[in-house]
Amino acid sequence: MTTATSTGKKPLAMPDTLVLIFFVALFAAALTYLVPTGAFDTQEVHFSQNGETKSRTVVDPGSFRYDLNEGGEPRLAPVALFDASGRGLLNFMFEGLVSGDKWGSAVGVIMFMLVIGGSFGVVMATGTVDNAILRLIAHTQGREQLFIPLLFGLFSLGGAVFGMGEEAIAFAIILCPLMIRLGYDGITTVMVTYVATQVGFGASWMNPFSVAIAQGIAGIPVLSGALVRMPMWFGFTLLGTLFTMHYAKRIKRDPTLSYSYATDAHFRDAQSDQDHKGRFNLGDTLVLLTLLATMVWVIWGVLVKAWFIPEIASQFFTMGLVTGLIACIFGLNGMTPSQVARQFKQGAATMLEPCLLVGGAAGVLIMLGNGGPTQPSVLNTILAAAGELIGQLPTALSAWFMLLFQSVFNFFVTSGSGQAALTMPLMAPLSDIVGVSRQVAVLAFQLGDGFTNVIVPTSASLMATLGVCRVEFGAWLRFIWRFLVLLMVAASLMVLGGHYLGFV
């Protein structure tokens, strides 16, 4: 509850996340009135990965051209207030919500969130997870902080090895009640799940969606430089773990210091008053085994079968169905088939806010250009201008500006493989011209692309994880900027050190 200060003035409250997204949309619309559109040609590049020859369509770095009007001048493409084609300012929400396909943002991620929200709604309604948490707490008294380094390390490893990101959403649903029962908060949950995956993603030695593709496009051996990147991953993971543990210790001592204290009330209020001697029967055991089997099965599918959003969502739906059947057979919390259906709908309903945020963020990008590098857009012009600027800087400063550029450009293209395809064909030859090794150029790409995923509102996975943990984006900004500054300082030292020490 907001109270007046002694001067009679109310403290400034952070706007709702949807309000922030709308202001971002206004900024994007304003850019279309100032920045002309341009386009690239594309070309196929081939590279070897795990003994297989792969190809990818990338931009031709020397092909940029402005889209010209009848007078031969660069053309502006300002968005209207409303446009029947779907590119107007007032179109951005709907167009964003229905953009993409089942394999990605936005509609694929939104449907994924609704399905896992409903499935975990059934799981949580059984009371099994709540009872298991109580028993776990009873058996780990005084050792609660061990959860943080263990979880952060595992999720960071997942980000490093197989590019884990969206998968963190499901884990956050389970872990958030646990963290709050342990005396921590929703922000701690986001840190040990999604943020940990992005630390691993950015500092990886083998990420197939960023490092491997970027090295292949840059024309250097795929997965080379692992002896440098593996210690780097360990160092950044340790940095993230220590930062999270320091914050968590402070919150455990005084929960009211949490930036998400108000919204954590949802989980505090939902906690039952029973102690660890409460119900735990065969039905509860079967629910936990179903949950564990699903997690193992999904991880296997991602690693071995390259499953993505549609396949993962189907496995979680199956988990919810099996859990509901067990709950009905064993009478967990008196659940019936109709109650299972209601809990599924209520679980899906809790995802409404993050779904709107994901759609709004996608709509912002549509206004700036959603047709790819061959279609004239503001994004293409920004990309070309950044490449030209970096090419005019001194060598060491060029290496650092590559990191800065990749960090900023990640706001517009949050996909690691997509950003690699757009930027590396420009950055690789540019690095030759300015005297920066291509390995350092890839390093700047992976660190800039990965780390800023923890703050850009255009990241569907970030907004979804914040949503399921009920952390307002404004509260998240007030917390995460310190960690991002820490990451970027360390990343800058890594890029500059790689340049001066001859990382090739």
Short mmCIF file of C-alpha atoms in Angstrom, two decimals:
data_model
loop_
_atom_site.label_atom_id
_atom_site.label_comp_id
_atom_site.label_asym_id
_atom_site.label_seq_id
_atom_site.Cartn_x
_atom_site.Cartn_y
_atom_site.Cartn_z
CA MET A 1 0.00 0.00 0.00
CA THR A 2 1.37 3.40 -0.99
CA THR A 3 1.56 5.94 1.82
CA ALA A 4 2.26 9.64 1.74
CA THR A 5 5.63 10.93 2.86
CA SER A 6 6.12 13.56 5.53
CA THR A 7 6.08 16.24 2.82
CA GLY A 8 2.67 15.12 1.65
CA LYS A 9 4.00 13.74 -1.64
CA LYS A 10 3.44 10.18 -2.70
CA PRO A 11 6.51 8.21 -3.76
CA LEU A 12 6.77 7.58 -7.48
CA ALA A 13 5.42 4.16 -8.46
CA MET A 14 6.83 2.24 -11.40
CA PRO A 15 4.27 2.03 -14.23
CA ASP A 16 2.68 -1.30 -15.04
CA THR A 17 4.70 -3.43 -17.45
CA LEU A 18 2.11 -3.02 -20.20
CA VAL A 19 2.50 0.75 -19.89
CA LEU A 20 6.28 0.38 -20.35
CA ILE A 21 5.73 -1.80 -23.41
CA PHE A 22 3.44 0.87 -24.87
CA PHE A 23 6.11 3.54 -24.40
CA VAL A 24 8.62 1.27 -26.12
CA ALA A 25 6.12 0.99 -28.99
CA LEU A 26 5.89 4.80 -29.16
CA PHE A 27 9.69 5.01 -29.34
CA ALA A 28 9.79 2.42 -32.12
CA ALA A 29 7.12 4.30 -34.03
CA ALA A 30 9.09 7.54 -33.65
CA LEU A 31 12.19 5.87 -35.12
CA THR A 32 10.30 5.14 -38.33
CA TYR A 33 9.85 8.91 -38.81
CA LEU A 34 13.58 9.56 -38.40
CA VAL A 35 15.48 6.57 -39.83
CA PRO A 36 15.18 5.66 -43.54
CA THR A 37 14.71 2.06 -44.58
CA GLY A 38 17.29 -0.13 -46.28
CA ALA A 39 17.89 -3.71 -47.31
CA PHE A 40 20.61 -6.32 -47.87
CA ASP A 41 21.05 -9.17 -50.28
CA THR A 42 21.54 -12.63 -48.78
CA GLN A 43 23.93 -15.47 -49.46
CA GLU A 44 24.43 -19.07 -48.35
CA VAL A 45 27.38 -19.97 -46.11
CA HIS A 46 28.46 -23.53 -45.35
CA PHE A 47 30.25 -24.77 -42.25
CA SER A 48 31.05 -28.05 -40.53
CA GLN A 49 29.57 -28.94 -37.13
CA ASN A 50 29.93 -32.33 -35.44
CA GLY A 51 31.19 -33.82 -38.68
CA GLU A 52 28.18 -32.59 -40.68
CA THR A 53 28.17 -29.87 -43.31
CA LYS A 54 25.50 -27.29 -42.57
CA SER A 55 24.37 -24.16 -44.37
CA ARG A 56 22.72 -20.94 -43.35
CA THR A 57 21.32 -17.93 -45.17
CA VAL A 58 23.09 -14.75 -44.06
CA VAL A 59 23.33 -11.15 -45.20
CA ASP A 60 25.85 -10.11 -47.85
CA PRO A 61 27.90 -7.50 -45.93
CA GLY A 62 28.63 -5.34 -48.98
CA SER A 63 25.11 -5.26 -50.37
CA PHE A 64 23.35 -2.71 -48.16
CA ARG A 65 21.35 -0.10 -50.03
CA TYR A 66 18.76 2.45 -49.02
CA ASP A 67 15.25 2.13 -50.33
CA LEU A 68 14.94 5.20 -52.53
CA ASN A 69 11.89 7.28 -53.38
CA GLU A 70 11.04 8.74 -56.78
CA GLY A 71 13.48 11.58 -56.20
CA GLY A 72 16.38 9.21 -55.54
CA GLU A 73 16.50 10.00 -51.80
CA PRO A 74 16.40 7.47 -48.93
CA ARG A 75 12.79 6.62 -48.18
CA LEU A 76 11.17 6.90 -44.76
CA ALA A 77 8.41 4.43 -43.92
CA PRO A 78 6.62 6.05 -40.96
CA VAL A 79 3.98 3.95 -39.28
CA ALA A 80 0.48 5.36 -39.23
CA LEU A 81 -1.75 5.46 -36.19
CA PHE A 82 -3.73 2.63 -37.74
CA ASP A 83 -2.91 0.64 -40.86
CA ALA A 84 -5.09 -2.00 -42.51
CA SER A 85 -1.91 -3.92 -43.41
CA GLY A 86 -1.22 -4.35 -39.68
CA ARG A 87 1.83 -2.08 -39.30
CA GLY A 88 0.16 0.83 -37.51
CA LEU A 89 0.87 1.91 -33.94
CA LEU A 90 -2.56 0.81 -32.74
CA ASN A 91 -2.16 -2.51 -34.56
CA PHE A 92 0.96 -3.51 -32.67
CA MET A 93 -0.71 -5.49 -29.88
CA PHE A 94 -2.93 -7.69 -32.04
CA GLU A 95 -0.34 -8.16 -34.77
CA GLY A 96 2.26 -9.09 -32.17
CA LEU A 97 -0.02 -11.62 -30.50
CA VAL A 98 -0.65 -13.48 -33.78
CA SER A 99 2.82 -13.11 -35.28
CA GLY A 100 5.19 -15.99 -35.92
CA ASP A 101 4.26 -19.65 -35.94
CA LYS A 102 4.13 -22.60 -33.57
CA TRP A 103 7.93 -22.81 -33.56
CA GLY A 104 8.58 -19.43 -32.00
CA SER A 105 7.55 -15.95 -30.96
CA ALA A 106 4.98 -14.80 -30.53
CA VAL A 107 2.07 -17.16 -31.06
CA GLY A 108 4.14 -20.30 -30.46
CA VAL A 109 5.48 -19.01 -27.15
CA ILE A 110 2.02 -17.80 -26.10
CA MET A 111 0.40 -21.17 -26.79
CA PHE A 112 3.31 -22.88 -25.02
CA MET A 113 2.72 -20.73 -21.95
CA LEU A 114 -1.02 -21.41 -21.90
CA VAL A 115 -0.50 -25.17 -22.13
CA ILE A 116 2.19 -25.39 -19.43
CA GLY A 117 0.27 -22.92 -17.26
CA GLY A 118 -2.79 -25.15 -17.42
CA SER A 119 -0.80 -28.34 -16.85
CA PHE A 120 1.04 -26.97 -13.84
CA GLY A 121 -2.24 -25.57 -12.55
CA VAL A 122 -3.41 -29.19 -12.27
CA VAL A 123 -0.15 -30.28 -10.62
CA MET A 124 -0.23 -27.49 -8.04
CA ALA A 125 -3.92 -28.10 -7.25
CA THR A 126 -3.14 -31.63 -6.05
CA GLY A 127 -1.23 -30.19 -3.08
CA THR A 128 1.60 -32.64 -3.74
CA VAL A 129 4.23 -30.01 -4.55
CA ASP A 130 3.28 -28.01 -1.47
CA ASN A 131 3.58 -31.06 0.78
CA ALA A 132 6.86 -32.10 -0.83
CA ILE A 133 8.29 -28.63 -0.28
CA LEU A 134 7.36 -28.74 3.41
CA ARG A 135 9.09 -32.09 3.82
CA LEU A 136 12.14 -30.89 1.89
CA ILE A 137 12.43 -27.83 4.11
CA ALA A 138 12.18 -30.00 7.22
CA HIS A 139 15.11 -32.13 6.01
CA THR A 140 17.32 -29.22 4.89
CA GLN A 141 17.14 -26.92 7.89
CA GLY A 142 20.20 -24.66 7.90
CA ARG A 143 21.32 -25.75 4.42
CA GLU A 144 18.81 -23.81 2.31
CA GLN A 145 21.44 -21.68 0.60
CA LEU A 146 22.88 -24.78 -1.06
CA PHE A 147 19.90 -24.71 -3.39
CA ILE A 148 21.07 -21.47 -4.99
CA PRO A 149 24.56 -22.51 -6.22
CA LEU A 150 23.23 -25.93 -7.22
CA LEU A 151 20.34 -24.57 -9.26
CA PHE A 152 22.30 -21.67 -10.76
CA GLY A 153 25.06 -24.03 -11.87
CA LEU A 154 22.69 -26.59 -13.40
CA PHE A 155 20.64 -24.02 -15.31
CA SER A 156 23.79 -22.23 -16.50
CA LEU A 157 25.11 -25.56 -17.75
CA GLY A 158 21.84 -26.12 -19.60
CA GLY A 159 22.18 -22.73 -21.28
CA ALA A 160 25.78 -23.46 -22.24
CA VAL A 161 25.28 -26.98 -23.59
CA PHE A 162 21.94 -26.88 -25.41
CA GLY A 163 20.84 -23.26 -25.37
CA MET A 164 18.24 -23.65 -22.63
CA GLY A 165 15.90 -20.66 -22.41
CA GLU A 166 12.17 -21.23 -22.86
CA GLU A 167 12.46 -24.43 -20.84
CA ALA A 168 13.24 -22.36 -17.73
CA ILE A 169 9.63 -21.13 -17.65
CA ALA A 170 8.31 -24.52 -16.60
CA PHE A 171 10.95 -24.95 -13.90
CA ALA A 172 10.22 -21.47 -12.55
CA ILE A 173 6.58 -22.43 -11.98
CA ILE A 174 7.69 -25.26 -9.69
CA LEU A 175 10.58 -23.52 -7.98
CA CYS A 176 8.94 -20.19 -7.13
CA PRO A 177 6.76 -21.57 -4.29
CA LEU A 178 9.81 -23.43 -2.96
CA MET A 179 11.99 -20.32 -2.97
CA ILE A 180 9.38 -18.25 -1.17
CA ARG A 181 8.84 -20.95 1.44
CA LEU A 182 12.60 -20.98 1.99
CA GLY A 183 12.43 -17.25 2.75
CA TYR A 184 13.55 -15.91 -0.62
CA ASP A 185 11.46 -14.22 -3.34
CA GLY A 186 10.28 -14.38 -6.92
CA ILE A 187 13.34 -12.47 -8.13
CA THR A 188 15.63 -15.14 -6.67
CA THR A 189 13.64 -17.73 -8.62
CA VAL A 190 14.12 -15.81 -11.88
CA MET A 191 17.84 -15.52 -11.14
CA VAL A 192 18.46 -19.24 -10.55
CA THR A 193 16.34 -20.30 -13.55
CA TYR A 194 16.10 -17.97 -16.54
CA VAL A 195 19.00 -15.63 -15.75
CA ALA A 196 21.28 -18.59 -15.05
CA THR A 197 20.44 -20.05 -18.48
CA GLN A 198 21.37 -16.77 -20.15
CA VAL A 199 24.66 -16.49 -18.28
CA GLY A 200 25.48 -19.97 -19.55
CA PHE A 201 24.12 -19.12 -23.00
CA GLY A 202 26.32 -16.05 -23.30
CA ALA A 203 29.53 -17.56 -21.89
CA SER A 204 29.18 -20.96 -23.56
CA TRP A 205 31.94 -22.89 -25.30
CA MET A 206 29.54 -25.04 -27.37
CA ASN A 207 26.08 -23.42 -27.60
CA PRO A 208 24.66 -24.73 -30.90
CA PHE A 209 22.41 -21.68 -31.31
CA SER A 210 25.02 -18.95 -30.90
CA VAL A 211 28.71 -19.89 -30.71
CA ALA A 212 28.59 -22.70 -33.28
CA ILE A 213 26.57 -20.71 -35.82
CA ALA A 214 28.58 -17.50 -35.32
CA GLN A 215 31.90 -19.34 -35.74
CA GLY A 216 30.63 -21.11 -38.83
CA ILE A 217 29.53 -17.82 -40.41
CA ALA A 218 32.81 -16.14 -39.42
CA GLY A 219 34.77 -18.88 -41.16
CA ILE A 220 36.67 -20.15 -38.11
CA PRO A 221 36.62 -23.77 -36.83
CA VAL A 222 33.32 -24.51 -35.11
CA LEU A 223 33.70 -24.90 -31.31
CA SER A 224 37.29 -23.66 -31.47
CA GLY A 225 38.57 -21.62 -28.51
CA ALA A 226 36.88 -23.96 -26.01
CA LEU A 227 39.93 -23.91 -23.72
CA VAL A 228 39.35 -20.19 -23.22
CA ARG A 229 35.57 -20.29 -23.15
CA MET A 230 35.18 -23.10 -20.61
CA PRO A 231 36.99 -21.22 -17.80
CA MET A 232 35.09 -18.12 -18.91
CA TRP A 233 31.79 -19.95 -18.45
CA PHE A 234 32.85 -21.08 -14.99
CA GLY A 235 33.88 -17.55 -14.03
CA PHE A 236 30.62 -15.93 -15.17
CA THR A 237 28.57 -18.69 -13.55
CA LEU A 238 30.45 -18.17 -10.28
CA LEU A 239 29.88 -14.41 -10.56
CA GLY A 240 26.14 -14.93 -11.04
CA THR A 241 25.94 -17.43 -8.21
CA LEU A 242 27.70 -15.15 -5.72
CA PHE A 243 25.56 -12.16 -6.72
CA THR A 244 22.37 -14.20 -6.30
CA MET A 245 23.47 -15.65 -2.96
CA HIS A 246 24.31 -12.18 -1.63
CA TYR A 247 20.88 -10.87 -2.63
CA ALA A 248 19.06 -13.97 -1.34
CA LYS A 249 20.79 -13.77 2.03
CA ARG A 250 19.65 -10.17 2.41
CA ILE A 251 16.05 -11.06 1.50
CA LYS A 252 15.97 -14.02 3.86
CA ARG A 253 17.07 -11.74 6.69
CA ASP A 254 14.36 -9.16 5.86
CA PRO A 255 11.80 -10.21 3.18
CA THR A 256 10.37 -6.68 3.01
CA LEU A 257 13.56 -5.56 1.25
CA SER A 258 12.54 -7.60 -1.80
CA TYR A 259 11.68 -5.66 -4.93
CA SER A 260 8.90 -8.20 -5.52
CA TYR A 261 7.62 -8.35 -1.93
CA ALA A 262 4.14 -7.09 -2.85
CA THR A 263 3.61 -9.51 -5.72
CA ASP A 264 5.13 -12.42 -3.78
CA ALA A 265 2.06 -12.16 -1.55
CA HIS A 266 0.26 -14.38 -4.09
CA PHE A 267 2.55 -17.27 -3.19
CA ARG A 268 2.63 -16.47 0.52
CA ASP A 269 -1.16 -16.42 0.68
CA ALA A 270 -1.38 -19.69 -1.24
CA GLN A 271 0.84 -21.52 1.24
CA SER A 272 -1.07 -23.93 3.41
CA ASP A 273 -0.73 -23.87 7.18
CA GLN A 274 -0.06 -27.60 7.41
CA ASP A 275 3.32 -28.79 8.64
CA HIS A 276 5.64 -31.35 7.12
CA LYS A 277 3.68 -34.21 8.73
CA GLY A 278 0.73 -33.54 6.43
CA ARG A 279 -0.62 -35.85 3.74
CA PHE A 280 1.85 -37.70 1.57
CA ASN A 281 0.54 -40.97 0.15
CA LEU A 282 1.06 -43.17 -2.90
CA GLY A 283 -0.82 -40.69 -5.07
CA ASP A 284 1.59 -37.91 -4.09
CA THR A 285 4.54 -40.17 -4.88
CA LEU A 286 3.10 -40.95 -8.32
CA VAL A 287 2.54 -37.25 -9.05
CA LEU A 288 6.16 -36.45 -8.16
CA LEU A 289 7.40 -39.35 -10.29
CA THR A 290 5.28 -38.07 -13.19
CA LEU A 291 6.77 -34.61 -12.75
CA LEU A 292 10.33 -35.96 -12.58
CA ALA A 293 9.81 -38.29 -15.56
CA THR A 294 8.46 -35.40 -17.64
CA MET A 295 11.46 -33.19 -16.85
CA VAL A 296 13.94 -35.96 -17.70
CA TRP A 297 11.99 -36.87 -20.84
CA VAL A 298 11.90 -33.25 -22.04
CA ILE A 299 15.63 -32.76 -21.43
CA TRP A 300 16.34 -35.98 -23.33
CA GLY A 301 14.13 -34.85 -26.20
CA VAL A 302 15.84 -31.45 -26.42
CA LEU A 303 19.34 -32.96 -26.36
CA VAL A 304 18.79 -36.04 -28.52
CA LYS A 305 15.79 -35.27 -30.71
CA ALA A 306 16.14 -31.45 -30.95
CA TRP A 307 12.63 -30.91 -29.58
CA PHE A 308 11.38 -27.36 -29.46
CA ILE A 309 8.20 -25.57 -28.42
CA PRO A 310 5.51 -27.85 -29.99
CA GLU A 311 7.05 -31.10 -28.74
CA ILE A 312 7.85 -29.75 -25.27
CA ALA A 313 4.35 -28.32 -24.85
CA SER A 314 2.83 -31.69 -25.77
CA GLN A 315 4.90 -33.47 -23.12
CA PHE A 316 3.77 -31.02 -20.43
CA PHE A 317 0.14 -31.39 -21.52
CA THR A 318 0.54 -35.15 -21.12
CA MET A 319 2.01 -34.56 -17.67
CA GLY A 320 -1.05 -32.52 -16.67
CA LEU A 321 -3.39 -35.18 -18.01
CA VAL A 322 -1.65 -38.03 -16.17
CA THR A 323 -1.47 -35.96 -12.97
CA GLY A 324 -5.17 -35.23 -13.17
CA LEU A 325 -5.92 -38.93 -13.59
CA ILE A 326 -3.79 -39.80 -10.55
CA ALA A 327 -5.46 -37.04 -8.52
CA CYS A 328 -8.92 -38.40 -9.32
CA ILE A 329 -8.00 -42.02 -8.57
CA PHE A 330 -6.35 -41.24 -5.22
CA GLY A 331 -8.67 -38.37 -4.27
CA LEU A 332 -5.88 -35.81 -3.90
CA ASN A 333 -7.52 -32.70 -2.43
CA GLY A 334 -10.84 -34.29 -3.38
CA MET A 335 -10.25 -33.62 -7.08
CA THR A 336 -12.76 -34.80 -9.70
CA PRO A 337 -12.52 -34.71 -13.52
CA SER A 338 -14.46 -31.43 -13.58
CA GLN A 339 -12.17 -29.92 -10.96
CA VAL A 340 -9.14 -31.01 -12.99
CA ALA A 341 -10.58 -29.17 -15.98
CA ARG A 342 -11.26 -26.06 -13.88
CA GLN A 343 -7.72 -26.09 -12.49
CA PHE A 344 -6.31 -26.40 -16.00
CA LYS A 345 -8.31 -23.34 -17.08
CA GLN A 346 -7.29 -21.38 -13.99
CA GLY A 347 -3.63 -22.27 -14.54
CA ALA A 348 -3.83 -21.12 -18.14
CA ALA A 349 -5.57 -17.91 -17.02
CA THR A 350 -2.60 -16.97 -14.82
CA MET A 351 -0.56 -16.75 -18.03
CA LEU A 352 -2.72 -14.01 -19.54
CA GLU A 353 -0.50 -11.12 -18.44
CA PRO A 354 2.82 -12.61 -19.66
CA CYS A 355 1.11 -13.62 -22.91
CA LEU A 356 0.05 -10.01 -23.50
CA LEU A 357 3.59 -8.84 -22.78
CA VAL A 358 5.08 -11.32 -25.23
CA GLY A 359 2.63 -10.23 -27.92
CA GLY A 360 3.25 -6.54 -27.27
CA ALA A 361 7.01 -6.97 -27.51
CA ALA A 362 6.65 -8.84 -30.81
CA GLY A 363 4.39 -6.07 -32.12
CA VAL A 364 7.11 -3.48 -31.44
CA LEU A 365 9.51 -5.37 -33.70
CA ILE A 366 6.90 -5.61 -36.45
CA MET A 367 6.79 -1.82 -36.65
CA LEU A 368 10.57 -1.66 -37.11
CA GLY A 369 10.66 -4.27 -39.82
CA ASN A 370 9.61 -7.88 -39.73
CA GLY A 371 10.38 -8.94 -43.30
CA GLY A 372 14.00 -10.00 -42.90
CA PRO A 373 17.19 -8.53 -44.36
CA THR A 374 15.96 -8.44 -47.98
CA GLN A 375 12.93 -6.28 -47.16
CA PRO A 376 13.53 -2.53 -46.59
CA SER A 377 13.34 -1.78 -42.87
CA VAL A 378 14.64 0.48 -40.12
CA LEU A 379 16.41 -2.51 -38.50
CA ASN A 380 18.55 -3.07 -41.58
CA THR A 381 19.60 0.59 -41.63
CA ILE A 382 20.56 0.47 -37.94
CA LEU A 383 22.64 -2.64 -38.59
CA ALA A 384 24.49 -1.12 -41.55
CA ALA A 385 25.14 2.19 -39.75
CA ALA A 386 26.58 0.40 -36.73
CA GLY A 387 28.95 -1.58 -38.95
CA GLU A 388 30.16 1.59 -40.65
CA LEU A 389 30.74 3.34 -37.31
CA ILE A 390 32.72 0.45 -35.82
CA GLY A 391 34.92 0.32 -38.91
CA GLN A 392 36.15 3.87 -38.24
CA LEU A 393 37.26 3.29 -34.63
CA PRO A 394 40.71 2.38 -33.25
CA THR A 395 41.38 -1.35 -32.98
CA ALA A 396 40.75 -1.98 -29.26
CA LEU A 397 37.79 0.38 -29.21
CA SER A 398 36.37 -1.45 -32.23
CA ALA A 399 36.45 -4.72 -30.31
CA TRP A 400 34.61 -3.14 -27.39
CA PHE A 401 32.08 -1.42 -29.66
CA MET A 402 31.31 -4.80 -31.24
CA LEU A 403 30.26 -5.96 -27.77
CA LEU A 404 28.25 -2.78 -27.21
CA PHE A 405 26.56 -3.05 -30.61
CA GLN A 406 25.61 -6.72 -30.15
CA SER A 407 24.19 -5.86 -26.73
CA VAL A 408 22.01 -3.07 -28.10
CA PHE A 409 20.98 -4.94 -31.27
CA ASN A 410 19.75 -7.81 -29.10
CA PHE A 411 16.80 -5.58 -28.17
CA PHE A 412 15.60 -5.90 -31.76
CA VAL A 413 16.61 -9.53 -32.48
CA THR A 414 16.58 -11.68 -29.35
CA SER A 415 17.13 -14.94 -31.22
CA GLY A 416 20.79 -15.98 -30.90
CA SER A 417 20.89 -17.73 -34.26
CA GLY A 418 18.95 -14.91 -35.92
CA GLN A 419 21.29 -12.26 -34.56
CA ALA A 420 24.30 -14.29 -35.67
CA ALA A 421 22.91 -14.56 -39.21
CA LEU A 422 22.30 -10.81 -39.38
CA THR A 423 25.40 -9.42 -37.68
CA MET A 424 28.30 -11.84 -38.10
CA PRO A 425 28.53 -11.51 -41.91
CA LEU A 426 29.19 -7.81 -41.24
CA MET A 427 31.31 -8.12 -38.11
CA ALA A 428 33.62 -10.89 -39.39
CA PRO A 429 35.11 -9.06 -42.42
CA LEU A 430 34.95 -5.80 -40.48
CA SER A 431 37.13 -7.33 -37.75
CA ASP A 432 39.76 -8.15 -40.41
CA ILE A 433 39.81 -4.53 -41.56
CA VAL A 434 40.19 -3.00 -38.09
CA GLY A 435 42.68 -5.60 -36.81
CA VAL A 436 40.44 -7.57 -34.43
CA SER A 437 40.57 -11.36 -34.67
CA ARG A 438 37.42 -13.13 -35.81
CA GLN A 439 37.47 -15.20 -32.61
CA VAL A 440 37.21 -11.98 -30.59
CA ALA A 441 34.39 -10.80 -32.87
CA VAL A 442 32.51 -14.03 -32.07
CA LEU A 443 33.26 -13.52 -28.38
CA ALA A 444 31.79 -10.01 -28.52
CA PHE A 445 28.72 -11.41 -30.26
CA GLN A 446 28.01 -14.21 -27.79
CA LEU A 447 28.52 -12.10 -24.67
CA GLY A 448 26.47 -9.18 -25.98
CA ASP A 449 23.70 -11.40 -27.30
CA GLY A 450 23.43 -13.60 -24.21
CA PHE A 451 23.75 -11.22 -21.28
CA THR A 452 21.30 -8.54 -22.37
CA ASN A 453 18.59 -11.19 -22.60
CA VAL A 454 18.17 -10.60 -18.85
CA ILE A 455 16.77 -7.10 -19.36
CA VAL A 456 15.30 -6.56 -22.85
CA PRO A 457 11.47 -6.53 -22.74
CA THR A 458 11.40 -7.97 -26.26
CA SER A 459 12.61 -11.33 -24.90
CA ALA A 460 9.58 -13.62 -24.78
CA SER A 461 11.28 -16.03 -22.38
CA LEU A 462 12.21 -13.28 -19.91
CA MET A 463 8.74 -11.78 -19.88
CA ALA A 464 7.16 -15.21 -19.50
CA THR A 465 9.43 -16.17 -16.58
CA LEU A 466 8.74 -12.86 -14.85
CA GLY A 467 5.05 -13.47 -15.42
CA VAL A 468 4.92 -16.93 -13.87
CA CYS A 469 6.94 -15.65 -10.88
CA ARG A 470 4.65 -12.58 -10.68
CA VAL A 471 7.57 -10.14 -10.81
CA GLU A 472 6.65 -6.78 -12.31
CA PHE A 473 9.01 -5.64 -15.05
CA GLY A 474 9.53 -2.31 -13.29
CA ALA A 475 10.59 -4.09 -10.11
CA TRP A 476 12.85 -6.33 -12.18
CA LEU A 477 14.57 -3.30 -13.75
CA ARG A 478 15.26 -1.82 -10.33
CA PHE A 479 16.97 -5.05 -9.33
CA ILE A 480 18.70 -6.41 -12.44
CA TRP A 481 20.55 -3.29 -13.67
CA ARG A 482 23.30 -3.80 -11.08
CA PHE A 483 23.90 -7.38 -12.18
CA LEU A 484 23.85 -6.39 -15.84
CA VAL A 485 26.45 -3.68 -15.21
CA LEU A 486 28.60 -6.26 -13.44
CA LEU A 487 28.23 -8.68 -16.36
CA MET A 488 29.04 -6.03 -18.96
CA VAL A 489 32.15 -4.84 -17.11
CA ALA A 490 33.39 -8.43 -16.91
CA ALA A 491 32.46 -9.02 -20.55
CA SER A 492 34.33 -5.87 -21.60
CA LEU A 493 37.42 -7.05 -19.77
CA MET A 494 37.07 -10.44 -21.46
CA VAL A 495 36.79 -8.96 -24.96
CA LEU A 496 39.62 -6.48 -24.46
CA GLY A 497 41.76 -9.14 -22.80
CA GLY A 498 41.09 -11.51 -25.69
CA HIS A 499 42.12 -8.83 -28.14
CA TYR A 500 45.36 -7.85 -26.39
CA LEU A 501 46.33 -11.47 -25.59
CA GLY A 502 45.79 -12.57 -29.18
CA PHE A 503 42.74 -14.85 -28.85
CA VAL A 504 42.44 -16.42 -32.31
#
